PDB file of C-alpha atoms in Angstrom:
ATOM      1  CA  MET A   1    -230.813 -35.506  83.136  1.00  0.00           C
ATOM      2  CA  VAL A   2    -230.400 -39.160  83.813  1.00  0.00           C
ATOM      3  CA  GLU A   3    -229.574 -41.905  81.244  1.00  0.00           C
ATOM      4  CA  HIS A   4    -229.218 -45.514  81.863  1.00  0.00           C
ATOM      5  CA  PHE A   5    -229.539 -48.847  79.753  1.00  0.00           C
ATOM      6  CA  VAL A   6    -232.883 -50.707  80.073  1.00  0.00           C
ATOM      7  CA  GLN A   7    -233.825 -54.077  78.754  1.00  0.00           C
ATOM      8  CA  PHE A   8    -237.340 -55.867  78.315  1.00  0.00           C
ATOM      9  CA  ARG A   9    -238.557 -59.187  76.964  1.00  0.00           C
ATOM     10  CA  VAL A  10    -240.688 -59.643  73.772  1.00  0.00           C
ATOM     11  CA  GLU A  11    -241.636 -63.236  72.811  1.00  0.00           C
ATOM     12  CA  GLY A  12    -238.751 -64.808  74.407  1.00  0.00           C
ATOM     13  CA  GLN A  13    -236.212 -62.158  73.176  1.00  0.00           C
ATOM     14  CA  THR A  14    -234.485 -59.506  74.773  1.00  0.00           C
ATOM     15  CA  ILE A  15    -234.812 -55.932  73.515  1.00  0.00           C
ATOM     16  CA  TYR A  16    -232.041 -53.244  74.545  1.00  0.00           C
ATOM     17  CA  GLY A  17    -232.538 -49.601  74.977  1.00  0.00           C
ATOM     18  CA  MET A  18    -231.606 -46.304  76.652  1.00  0.00           C
ATOM     19  CA  MET A  19    -233.828 -44.528  78.978  1.00  0.00           C
ATOM     20  CA  HIS A  20    -233.466 -40.780  79.360  1.00  0.00           C
ATOM     21  CA  LEU A  21    -234.892 -39.097  82.466  1.00  0.00           C
ATOM     22  CA  PRO A  22    -235.581 -35.453  83.437  1.00  0.00           C
ATOM     23  CA  ASP A  23    -233.897 -34.154  86.381  1.00  0.00           C
ATOM     24  CA  GLY A  24    -236.189 -34.343  89.727  1.00  0.00           C
ATOM     25  CA  LYS A  25    -238.739 -36.768  90.492  1.00  0.00           C
ATOM     26  CA  GLY A  26    -241.587 -38.048  88.368  1.00  0.00           C
ATOM     27  CA  LYS A  27    -244.243 -38.590  87.226  1.00  0.00           C
ATOM     28  CA  PHE A  28    -243.028 -37.596  83.767  1.00  0.00           C
ATOM     29  CA  PRO A  29    -244.593 -37.730  80.552  1.00  0.00           C
ATOM     30  CA  ALA A  30    -242.791 -40.054  78.109  1.00  0.00           C
ATOM     31  CA  VAL A  31    -242.003 -40.651  74.541  1.00  0.00           C
ATOM     32  CA  ALA A  32    -240.704 -43.761  72.737  1.00  0.00           C
ATOM     33  CA  LEU A  33    -238.640 -43.553  69.515  1.00  0.00           C
ATOM     34  CA  CYS A  34    -239.141 -46.153  66.843  1.00  0.00           C
ATOM     35  CA  HIS A  35    -236.135 -46.420  64.164  1.00  0.00           C
ATOM     36  CA  GLY A  36    -236.214 -47.123  60.587  1.00  0.00           C
ATOM     37  CA  PHE A  37    -235.645 -50.044  58.340  1.00  0.00           C
ATOM     38  CA  THR A  38    -232.005 -51.329  58.986  1.00  0.00           C
ATOM     39  CA  GLY A  39    -231.302 -48.634  61.535  1.00  0.00           C
ATOM     40  CA  ASN A  40    -231.090 -48.658  65.215  1.00  0.00           C
ATOM     41  CA  ARG A  41    -231.891 -46.547  68.348  1.00  0.00           C
ATOM     42  CA  ILE A  42    -229.098 -43.927  67.722  1.00  0.00           C
ATOM     43  CA  GLU A  43    -230.073 -43.309  64.064  1.00  0.00           C
ATOM     44  CA  ALA A  44    -228.469 -41.160  61.468  1.00  0.00           C
ATOM     45  CA  HIS A  45    -226.134 -38.297  62.544  1.00  0.00           C
ATOM     46  CA  ARG A  46    -227.140 -39.429  66.110  1.00  0.00           C
ATOM     47  CA  LEU A  47    -230.809 -37.942  65.416  1.00  0.00           C
ATOM     48  CA  PHE A  48    -232.449 -40.088  68.189  1.00  0.00           C
ATOM     49  CA  VAL A  49    -229.879 -39.595  70.785  1.00  0.00           C
ATOM     50  CA  LYS A  50    -230.198 -35.631  70.263  1.00  0.00           C
ATOM     51  CA  MET A  51    -234.102 -35.815  70.227  1.00  0.00           C
ATOM     52  CA  ALA A  52    -234.105 -37.906  73.251  1.00  0.00           C
ATOM     53  CA  ARG A  53    -231.962 -35.738  75.151  1.00  0.00           C
ATOM     54  CA  LEU A  54    -233.642 -32.529  74.105  1.00  0.00           C
ATOM     55  CA  LEU A  55    -237.031 -33.964  75.300  1.00  0.00           C
ATOM     56  CA  ALA A  56    -235.435 -35.009  78.626  1.00  0.00           C
ATOM     57  CA  THR A  57    -234.053 -31.593  79.237  1.00  0.00           C
ATOM     58  CA  ASN A  58    -237.349 -30.146  78.474  1.00  0.00           C
ATOM     59  CA  GLY A  59    -239.166 -32.436  81.191  1.00  0.00           C
ATOM     60  CA  ILE A  60    -240.344 -35.428  78.873  1.00  0.00           C
ATOM     61  CA  ALA A  61    -238.636 -39.045  79.581  1.00  0.00           C
ATOM     62  CA  ALA A  62    -237.569 -40.627  76.240  1.00  0.00           C
ATOM     63  CA  LEU A  63    -236.988 -44.456  75.482  1.00  0.00           C
ATOM     64  CA  ARG A  64    -234.962 -45.407  72.283  1.00  0.00           C
ATOM     65  CA  PHE A  65    -234.820 -48.955  71.653  1.00  0.00           C
ATOM     66  CA  ASP A  66    -233.621 -51.421  69.035  1.00  0.00           C
ATOM     67  CA  PHE A  67    -236.384 -53.439  67.426  1.00  0.00           C
ATOM     68  CA  ARG A  68    -235.541 -57.163  67.702  1.00  0.00           C
ATOM     69  CA  GLY A  69    -232.993 -58.210  64.974  1.00  0.00           C
ATOM     70  CA  SER A  70    -231.619 -54.667  64.805  1.00  0.00           C
ATOM     71  CA  GLY A  71    -228.922 -53.130  66.898  1.00  0.00           C
ATOM     72  CA  GLU A  72    -228.069 -54.810  69.993  1.00  0.00           C
ATOM     73  CA  SER A  73    -231.281 -56.489  70.499  1.00  0.00           C
ATOM     74  CA  GLU A  74    -231.734 -60.068  70.368  1.00  0.00           C
ATOM     75  CA  GLY A  75    -232.940 -61.868  67.204  1.00  0.00           C
ATOM     76  CA  ASP A  76    -231.497 -62.068  63.415  1.00  0.00           C
ATOM     77  CA  PHE A  77    -232.514 -59.572  60.769  1.00  0.00           C
ATOM     78  CA  GLU A  78    -233.782 -62.290  58.578  1.00  0.00           C
ATOM     79  CA  GLN A  79    -236.672 -62.881  61.143  1.00  0.00           C
ATOM     80  CA  VAL A  80    -237.838 -59.011  61.120  1.00  0.00           C
ATOM     81  CA  THR A  81    -241.275 -58.250  59.949  1.00  0.00           C
ATOM     82  CA  VAL A  82    -243.425 -55.130  60.189  1.00  0.00           C
ATOM     83  CA  SER A  83    -245.682 -56.992  62.431  1.00  0.00           C
ATOM     84  CA  GLY A  84    -242.865 -57.967  64.543  1.00  0.00           C
ATOM     85  CA  GLU A  85    -241.856 -54.335  65.096  1.00  0.00           C
ATOM     86  CA  ILE A  86    -245.516 -53.168  65.908  1.00  0.00           C
ATOM     87  CA  THR A  87    -245.347 -56.008  68.438  1.00  0.00           C
ATOM     88  CA  ASP A  88    -242.098 -54.556  69.702  1.00  0.00           C
ATOM     89  CA  ALA A  89    -243.320 -50.809  69.796  1.00  0.00           C
ATOM     90  CA  LEU A  90    -246.576 -52.015  71.832  1.00  0.00           C
ATOM     91  CA  SER A  91    -244.211 -53.857  74.307  1.00  0.00           C
ATOM     92  CA  ALA A  92    -242.136 -50.701  74.480  1.00  0.00           C
ATOM     93  CA  LEU A  93    -245.368 -48.752  75.456  1.00  0.00           C
ATOM     94  CA  GLU A  94    -246.167 -51.102  78.250  1.00  0.00           C
ATOM     95  CA  PHE A  95    -242.723 -51.186  79.611  1.00  0.00           C
ATOM     96  CA  LEU A  96    -242.851 -47.409  79.668  1.00  0.00           C
ATOM     97  CA  ARG A  97    -246.122 -47.334  81.627  1.00  0.00           C
ATOM     98  CA  LYS A  98    -244.899 -49.687  84.150  1.00  0.00           C
ATOM     99  CA  GLN A  99    -241.700 -47.626  85.157  1.00  0.00           C
ATOM    100  CA  PRO A 100    -242.271 -45.840  88.589  1.00  0.00           C
ATOM    101  CA  GLU A 101    -240.918 -42.383  87.173  1.00  0.00           C
ATOM    102  CA  ILE A 102    -243.352 -42.423  84.218  1.00  0.00           C
ATOM    103  CA  ASP A 103    -247.125 -40.881  84.105  1.00  0.00           C
ATOM    104  CA  SER A 104    -248.772 -43.761  82.279  1.00  0.00           C
ATOM    105  CA  GLU A 105    -251.446 -41.558  81.036  1.00  0.00           C
ATOM    106  CA  ARG A 106    -249.333 -39.298  79.100  1.00  0.00           C
ATOM    107  CA  ILE A 107    -247.326 -41.274  76.452  1.00  0.00           C
ATOM    108  CA  GLY A 108    -246.197 -40.497  73.069  1.00  0.00           C
ATOM    109  CA  LEU A 109    -244.370 -42.093  70.113  1.00  0.00           C
ATOM    110  CA  ILE A 110    -242.145 -40.944  67.452  1.00  0.00           C
ATOM    111  CA  GLY A 111    -241.227 -42.940  64.325  1.00  0.00           C
ATOM    112  CA  LEU A 112    -238.702 -42.401  61.469  1.00  0.00           C
ATOM    113  CA  SER A 113    -239.154 -44.119  57.913  1.00  0.00           C
ATOM    114  CA  LEU A 114    -240.463 -47.520  58.446  1.00  0.00           C
ATOM    115  CA  GLY A 115    -240.381 -46.716  62.116  1.00  0.00           C
ATOM    116  CA  GLY A 116    -242.999 -44.084  61.369  1.00  0.00           C
ATOM    117  CA  CYS A 117    -245.198 -46.640  59.899  1.00  0.00           C
ATOM    118  CA  VAL A 118    -244.534 -48.863  62.855  1.00  0.00           C
ATOM    119  CA  ALA A 119    -245.442 -45.952  65.208  1.00  0.00           C
ATOM    120  CA  ALA A 120    -248.808 -44.961  63.365  1.00  0.00           C
ATOM    121  CA  CYS A 121    -250.016 -48.842  63.648  1.00  0.00           C
ATOM    122  CA  ALA A 122    -248.949 -49.352  67.161  1.00  0.00           C
ATOM    123  CA  SER A 123    -250.477 -45.941  68.230  1.00  0.00           C
ATOM    124  CA  SER A 124    -253.775 -46.921  66.575  1.00  0.00           C
ATOM    125  CA  ARG A 125    -253.863 -50.406  68.081  1.00  0.00           C
ATOM    126  CA  ASP A 126    -252.834 -49.460  71.461  1.00  0.00           C
ATOM    127  CA  GLY A 127    -255.426 -46.789  71.807  1.00  0.00           C
ATOM    128  CA  LYS A 128    -253.817 -44.731  74.726  1.00  0.00           C
ATOM    129  CA  VAL A 129    -250.908 -42.874  72.875  1.00  0.00           C
ATOM    130  CA  ARG A 130    -251.764 -39.424  73.475  1.00  0.00           C
ATOM    131  CA  ALA A 131    -249.180 -37.757  70.911  1.00  0.00           C
ATOM    132  CA  LEU A 132    -247.615 -39.161  67.687  1.00  0.00           C
ATOM    133  CA  VAL A 133    -245.170 -37.716  65.437  1.00  0.00           C
ATOM    134  CA  LEU A 134    -244.110 -39.598  62.222  1.00  0.00           C
ATOM    135  CA  TRP A 135    -240.846 -38.578  60.434  1.00  0.00           C
ATOM    136  CA  ALA A 136    -240.516 -39.322  56.741  1.00  0.00           C
ATOM    137  CA  ALA A 137    -242.808 -42.136  57.348  1.00  0.00           C
ATOM    138  CA  VAL A 138    -243.782 -44.863  55.006  1.00  0.00           C
ATOM    139  CA  ALA A 139    -247.545 -44.749  54.102  1.00  0.00           C
ATOM    140  CA  ASP A 140    -247.756 -47.602  51.612  1.00  0.00           C
ATOM    141  CA  LEU A 141    -245.719 -50.829  52.520  1.00  0.00           C
ATOM    142  CA  LYS A 142    -247.059 -52.780  49.481  1.00  0.00           C
ATOM    143  CA  GLY A 143    -246.006 -49.975  47.099  1.00  0.00           C
ATOM    144  CA  SER A 144    -242.619 -49.088  48.730  1.00  0.00           C
ATOM    145  CA  PHE A 145    -241.427 -52.586  49.318  1.00  0.00           C
ATOM    146  CA  VAL A 146    -243.235 -55.134  47.274  1.00  0.00           C
ATOM    147  CA  GLU A 147    -244.441 -53.624  43.992  1.00  0.00           C
ATOM    148  CA  ARG A 148    -241.016 -51.837  43.465  1.00  0.00           C
ATOM    149  CA  MET A 149    -239.165 -55.226  43.335  1.00  0.00           C
ATOM    150  CA  GLN A 150    -237.437 -56.163  40.115  1.00  0.00           C
ATOM    151  CA  PRO A 151    -238.483 -59.385  38.454  1.00  0.00           C
ATOM    152  CA  GLU A 152    -235.108 -60.940  38.972  1.00  0.00           C
ATOM    153  CA  VAL A 153    -234.953 -59.890  42.742  1.00  0.00           C
ATOM    154  CA  ARG A 154    -238.482 -61.412  43.150  1.00  0.00           C
ATOM    155  CA  GLU A 155    -237.434 -64.656  41.320  1.00  0.00           C
ATOM    156  CA  LEU A 156    -234.415 -65.006  43.706  1.00  0.00           C
ATOM    157  CA  LEU A 157    -236.555 -64.419  46.660  1.00  0.00           C
ATOM    158  CA  GLU A 158    -239.112 -67.088  45.698  1.00  0.00           C
ATOM    159  CA  ARG A 159    -236.174 -69.338  45.173  1.00  0.00           C
ATOM    160  CA  GLN A 160    -234.047 -68.893  48.167  1.00  0.00           C
ATOM    161  CA  GLY A 161    -236.356 -67.465  50.613  1.00  0.00           C
ATOM    162  CA  TRP A 162    -234.406 -64.083  51.191  1.00  0.00           C
ATOM    163  CA  ILE A 163    -232.371 -61.365  49.331  1.00  0.00           C
ATOM    164  CA  ASP A 164    -229.058 -59.662  50.171  1.00  0.00           C
ATOM    165  CA  PHE A 165    -230.267 -55.852  50.983  1.00  0.00           C
ATOM    166  CA  GLY A 166    -226.927 -54.312  51.219  1.00  0.00           C
ATOM    167  CA  GLY A 167    -225.552 -56.929  53.944  1.00  0.00           C
ATOM    168  CA  TRP A 168    -228.934 -57.253  55.413  1.00  0.00           C
ATOM    169  CA  LYS A 169    -230.585 -60.556  54.848  1.00  0.00           C
ATOM    170  CA  VAL A 170    -234.439 -59.722  54.230  1.00  0.00           C
ATOM    171  CA  SER A 171    -236.728 -62.617  54.290  1.00  0.00           C
ATOM    172  CA  LYS A 172    -239.846 -63.271  51.808  1.00  0.00           C
ATOM    173  CA  ASN A 173    -241.748 -63.364  55.225  1.00  0.00           C
ATOM    174  CA  PHE A 174    -240.904 -59.595  55.438  1.00  0.00           C
ATOM    175  CA  TYR A 175    -242.474 -58.687  52.028  1.00  0.00           C
ATOM    176  CA  ASP A 176    -245.281 -61.043  52.410  1.00  0.00           C
ATOM    177  CA  ASP A 177    -246.191 -59.537  55.940  1.00  0.00           C
ATOM    178  CA  ALA A 178    -245.710 -56.065  54.631  1.00  0.00           C
ATOM    179  CA  ALA A 179    -248.113 -56.388  51.837  1.00  0.00           C
ATOM    180  CA  LYS A 180    -250.907 -57.402  54.342  1.00  0.00           C
ATOM    181  CA  ILE A 181    -250.545 -54.166  56.325  1.00  0.00           C
ATOM    182  CA  ASP A 182    -252.342 -50.987  55.314  1.00  0.00           C
ATOM    183  CA  PRO A 183    -251.255 -48.121  57.696  1.00  0.00           C
ATOM    184  CA  LEU A 184    -253.637 -45.716  56.086  1.00  0.00           C
ATOM    185  CA  ARG A 185    -256.413 -47.771  57.124  1.00  0.00           C
ATOM    186  CA  GLU A 186    -255.070 -48.480  60.690  1.00  0.00           C
ATOM    187  CA  VAL A 187    -254.813 -44.874  61.487  1.00  0.00           C
ATOM    188  CA  LEU A 188    -258.448 -44.231  61.070  1.00  0.00           C
ATOM    189  CA  ARG A 189    -258.800 -45.647  64.611  1.00  0.00           C
ATOM    190  CA  TYR A 190    -256.159 -43.210  66.051  1.00  0.00           C
ATOM    191  CA  ASP A 191    -257.819 -40.471  68.280  1.00  0.00           C
ATOM    192  CA  GLY A 192    -255.037 -38.798  69.750  1.00  0.00           C
ATOM    193  CA  ALA A 193    -252.716 -35.936  68.162  1.00  0.00           C
ATOM    194  CA  VAL A 194    -250.529 -36.512  65.246  1.00  0.00           C
ATOM    195  CA  LEU A 195    -247.693 -34.225  63.603  1.00  0.00           C
ATOM    196  CA  ILE A 196    -246.544 -35.408  60.281  1.00  0.00           C
ATOM    197  CA  VAL A 197    -243.115 -34.125  59.245  1.00  0.00           C
ATOM    198  CA  HIS A 198    -241.414 -34.639  55.970  1.00  0.00           C
ATOM    199  CA  GLY A 199    -238.679 -33.489  53.696  1.00  0.00           C
ATOM    200  CA  ALA A 200    -239.903 -32.117  50.415  1.00  0.00           C
ATOM    201  CA  ASN A 201    -236.756 -33.637  48.591  1.00  0.00           C
ATOM    202  CA  ASP A 202    -236.968 -36.998  50.396  1.00  0.00           C
ATOM    203  CA  PRO A 203    -235.654 -39.443  47.797  1.00  0.00           C
ATOM    204  CA  VAL A 204    -236.385 -42.718  49.872  1.00  0.00           C
ATOM    205  CA  VAL A 205    -240.100 -42.126  50.833  1.00  0.00           C
ATOM    206  CA  PRO A 206    -241.624 -39.474  48.753  1.00  0.00           C
ATOM    207  CA  VAL A 207    -243.289 -36.558  50.205  1.00  0.00           C
ATOM    208  CA  ASN A 208    -246.538 -37.632  48.868  1.00  0.00           C
ATOM    209  CA  HIS A 209    -246.652 -40.311  51.729  1.00  0.00           C
ATOM    210  CA  ALA A 210    -246.782 -37.444  54.251  1.00  0.00           C
ATOM    211  CA  HIS A 211    -249.937 -35.842  52.340  1.00  0.00           C
ATOM    212  CA  ARG A 212    -251.577 -39.346  52.477  1.00  0.00           C
ATOM    213  CA  TYR A 213    -251.194 -39.753  56.051  1.00  0.00           C
ATOM    214  CA  HIS A 214    -252.471 -36.382  56.566  1.00  0.00           C
ATOM    215  CA  ALA A 215    -255.542 -36.836  54.397  1.00  0.00           C
ATOM    216  CA  ALA A 216    -256.027 -40.346  56.165  1.00  0.00           C
ATOM    217  CA  PHE A 217    -256.090 -39.216  59.863  1.00  0.00           C
ATOM    218  CA  GLN A 218    -259.388 -38.202  61.334  1.00  0.00           C
ATOM    219  CA  CYS A 219    -257.991 -36.654  64.538  1.00  0.00           C
ATOM    220  CA  LYS A 220    -256.185 -33.540  65.590  1.00  0.00           C
ATOM    221  CA  LYS A 221    -253.521 -33.367  62.975  1.00  0.00           C
ATOM    222  CA  GLN A 222    -250.622 -31.050  61.773  1.00  0.00           C
ATOM    223  CA  LEU A 223    -248.446 -31.480  58.484  1.00  0.00           C
ATOM    224  CA  HIS A 224    -245.040 -29.922  58.361  1.00  0.00           C
ATOM    225  CA  ILE A 225    -242.904 -30.022  55.225  1.00  0.00           C
ATOM    226  CA  ILE A 226    -239.333 -28.986  55.619  1.00  0.00           C
ATOM    227  CA  PRO A 227    -238.089 -27.348  52.193  1.00  0.00           C
ATOM    228  CA  ASP A 228    -235.479 -29.142  50.276  1.00  0.00           C
ATOM    229  CA  ALA A 229    -234.865 -31.509  53.179  1.00  0.00           C
ATOM    230  CA  ASP A 230    -233.850 -35.288  52.602  1.00  0.00           C
ATOM    231  CA  HIS A 231    -235.031 -38.627  54.343  1.00  0.00           C
ATOM    232  CA  THR A 232    -233.215 -38.147  57.618  1.00  0.00           C
ATOM    233  CA  PHE A 233    -233.061 -34.434  57.801  1.00  0.00           C
ATOM    234  CA  ALA A 234    -229.313 -34.701  57.438  1.00  0.00           C
ATOM    235  CA  ARG A 235    -228.320 -31.019  57.631  1.00  0.00           C
ATOM    236  CA  LEU A 236    -227.970 -28.883  60.695  1.00  0.00           C
ATOM    237  CA  ASN A 237    -230.911 -26.412  59.852  1.00  0.00           C
ATOM    238  CA  TRP A 238    -233.051 -29.439  58.886  1.00  0.00           C
ATOM    239  CA  GLU A 239    -232.363 -31.260  62.089  1.00  0.00           C
ATOM    240  CA  GLU A 240    -232.953 -28.396  64.455  1.00  0.00           C
ATOM    241  CA  GLU A 241    -236.379 -27.789  62.543  1.00  0.00           C
ATOM    242  CA  VAL A 242    -237.693 -31.422  62.874  1.00  0.00           C
ATOM    243  CA  MET A 243    -236.391 -31.461  66.482  1.00  0.00           C
ATOM    244  CA  ARG A 244    -237.972 -28.179  67.441  1.00  0.00           C
ATOM    245  CA  VAL A 245    -241.395 -28.742  65.937  1.00  0.00           C
ATOM    246  CA  THR A 246    -241.408 -32.331  67.546  1.00  0.00           C
ATOM    247  CA  LEU A 247    -240.644 -31.058  70.891  1.00  0.00           C
ATOM    248  CA  GLU A 248    -243.314 -28.283  70.757  1.00  0.00           C
ATOM    249  CA  TRP A 249    -245.894 -30.874  69.657  1.00  0.00           C
ATOM    250  CA  MET A 250    -245.172 -33.179  72.541  1.00  0.00           C
ATOM    251  CA  LYS A 251    -245.059 -30.373  75.097  1.00  0.00           C
ATOM    252  CA  THR A 252    -248.471 -29.243  73.944  1.00  0.00           C
ATOM    253  CA  HIS A 253    -250.144 -32.592  73.623  1.00  0.00           C
ATOM    254  CA  LEU A 254    -248.640 -34.407  76.793  1.00  0.00           C
TER     255      LEU A 254
END
């Protein structure tokens, strides 16, 4: 396996990432990984690093990247929107397809949490993603981000244009944009193969989001619920299970 840093430009800003390539000479199938809200290309308990390396050791290249405003990529978090992250994901797909080692016809996406929503929308808009895996993905942006907002928080957001979200400056534009995006409507266009993985005890994104995605997709699909698991599959047996079923899905459909 070969690993090296990469970068590409999106709307005048640089996105930084890590490419994992299998041993030998391509052309390899490839997967891009979309991290969650306030996350980065490493993710909780190095989940993205482990998944990318597992893919690469099994003949599938992987690209982990930081959305603009997150991780090491350029931009400020105050500028982050779901639409902007979808643009980043689409750009990551195009970057992958241009690499000489990559088979541009065999591309997949993995997304965690909000990154799962981003991956679902990007796959549907791109039209050429053959395999998609959603981990604990947000299915209802308006319900998850907008409608759950306390009145005093909403008033502060209206008054100053941003709120302090645990040290992250989240803009009013983020919420306004999120309210306009309906991933369950977007995925009606996806015609690849989707695996939906969710923890039964996810306290952040309830497991009903997985069932709503499974009902919405009209393509080849599979729902995999991990008993007792939390939002980021933060036990060794949960981590092993989500990685195993994801690898099997990618090997089958790429």
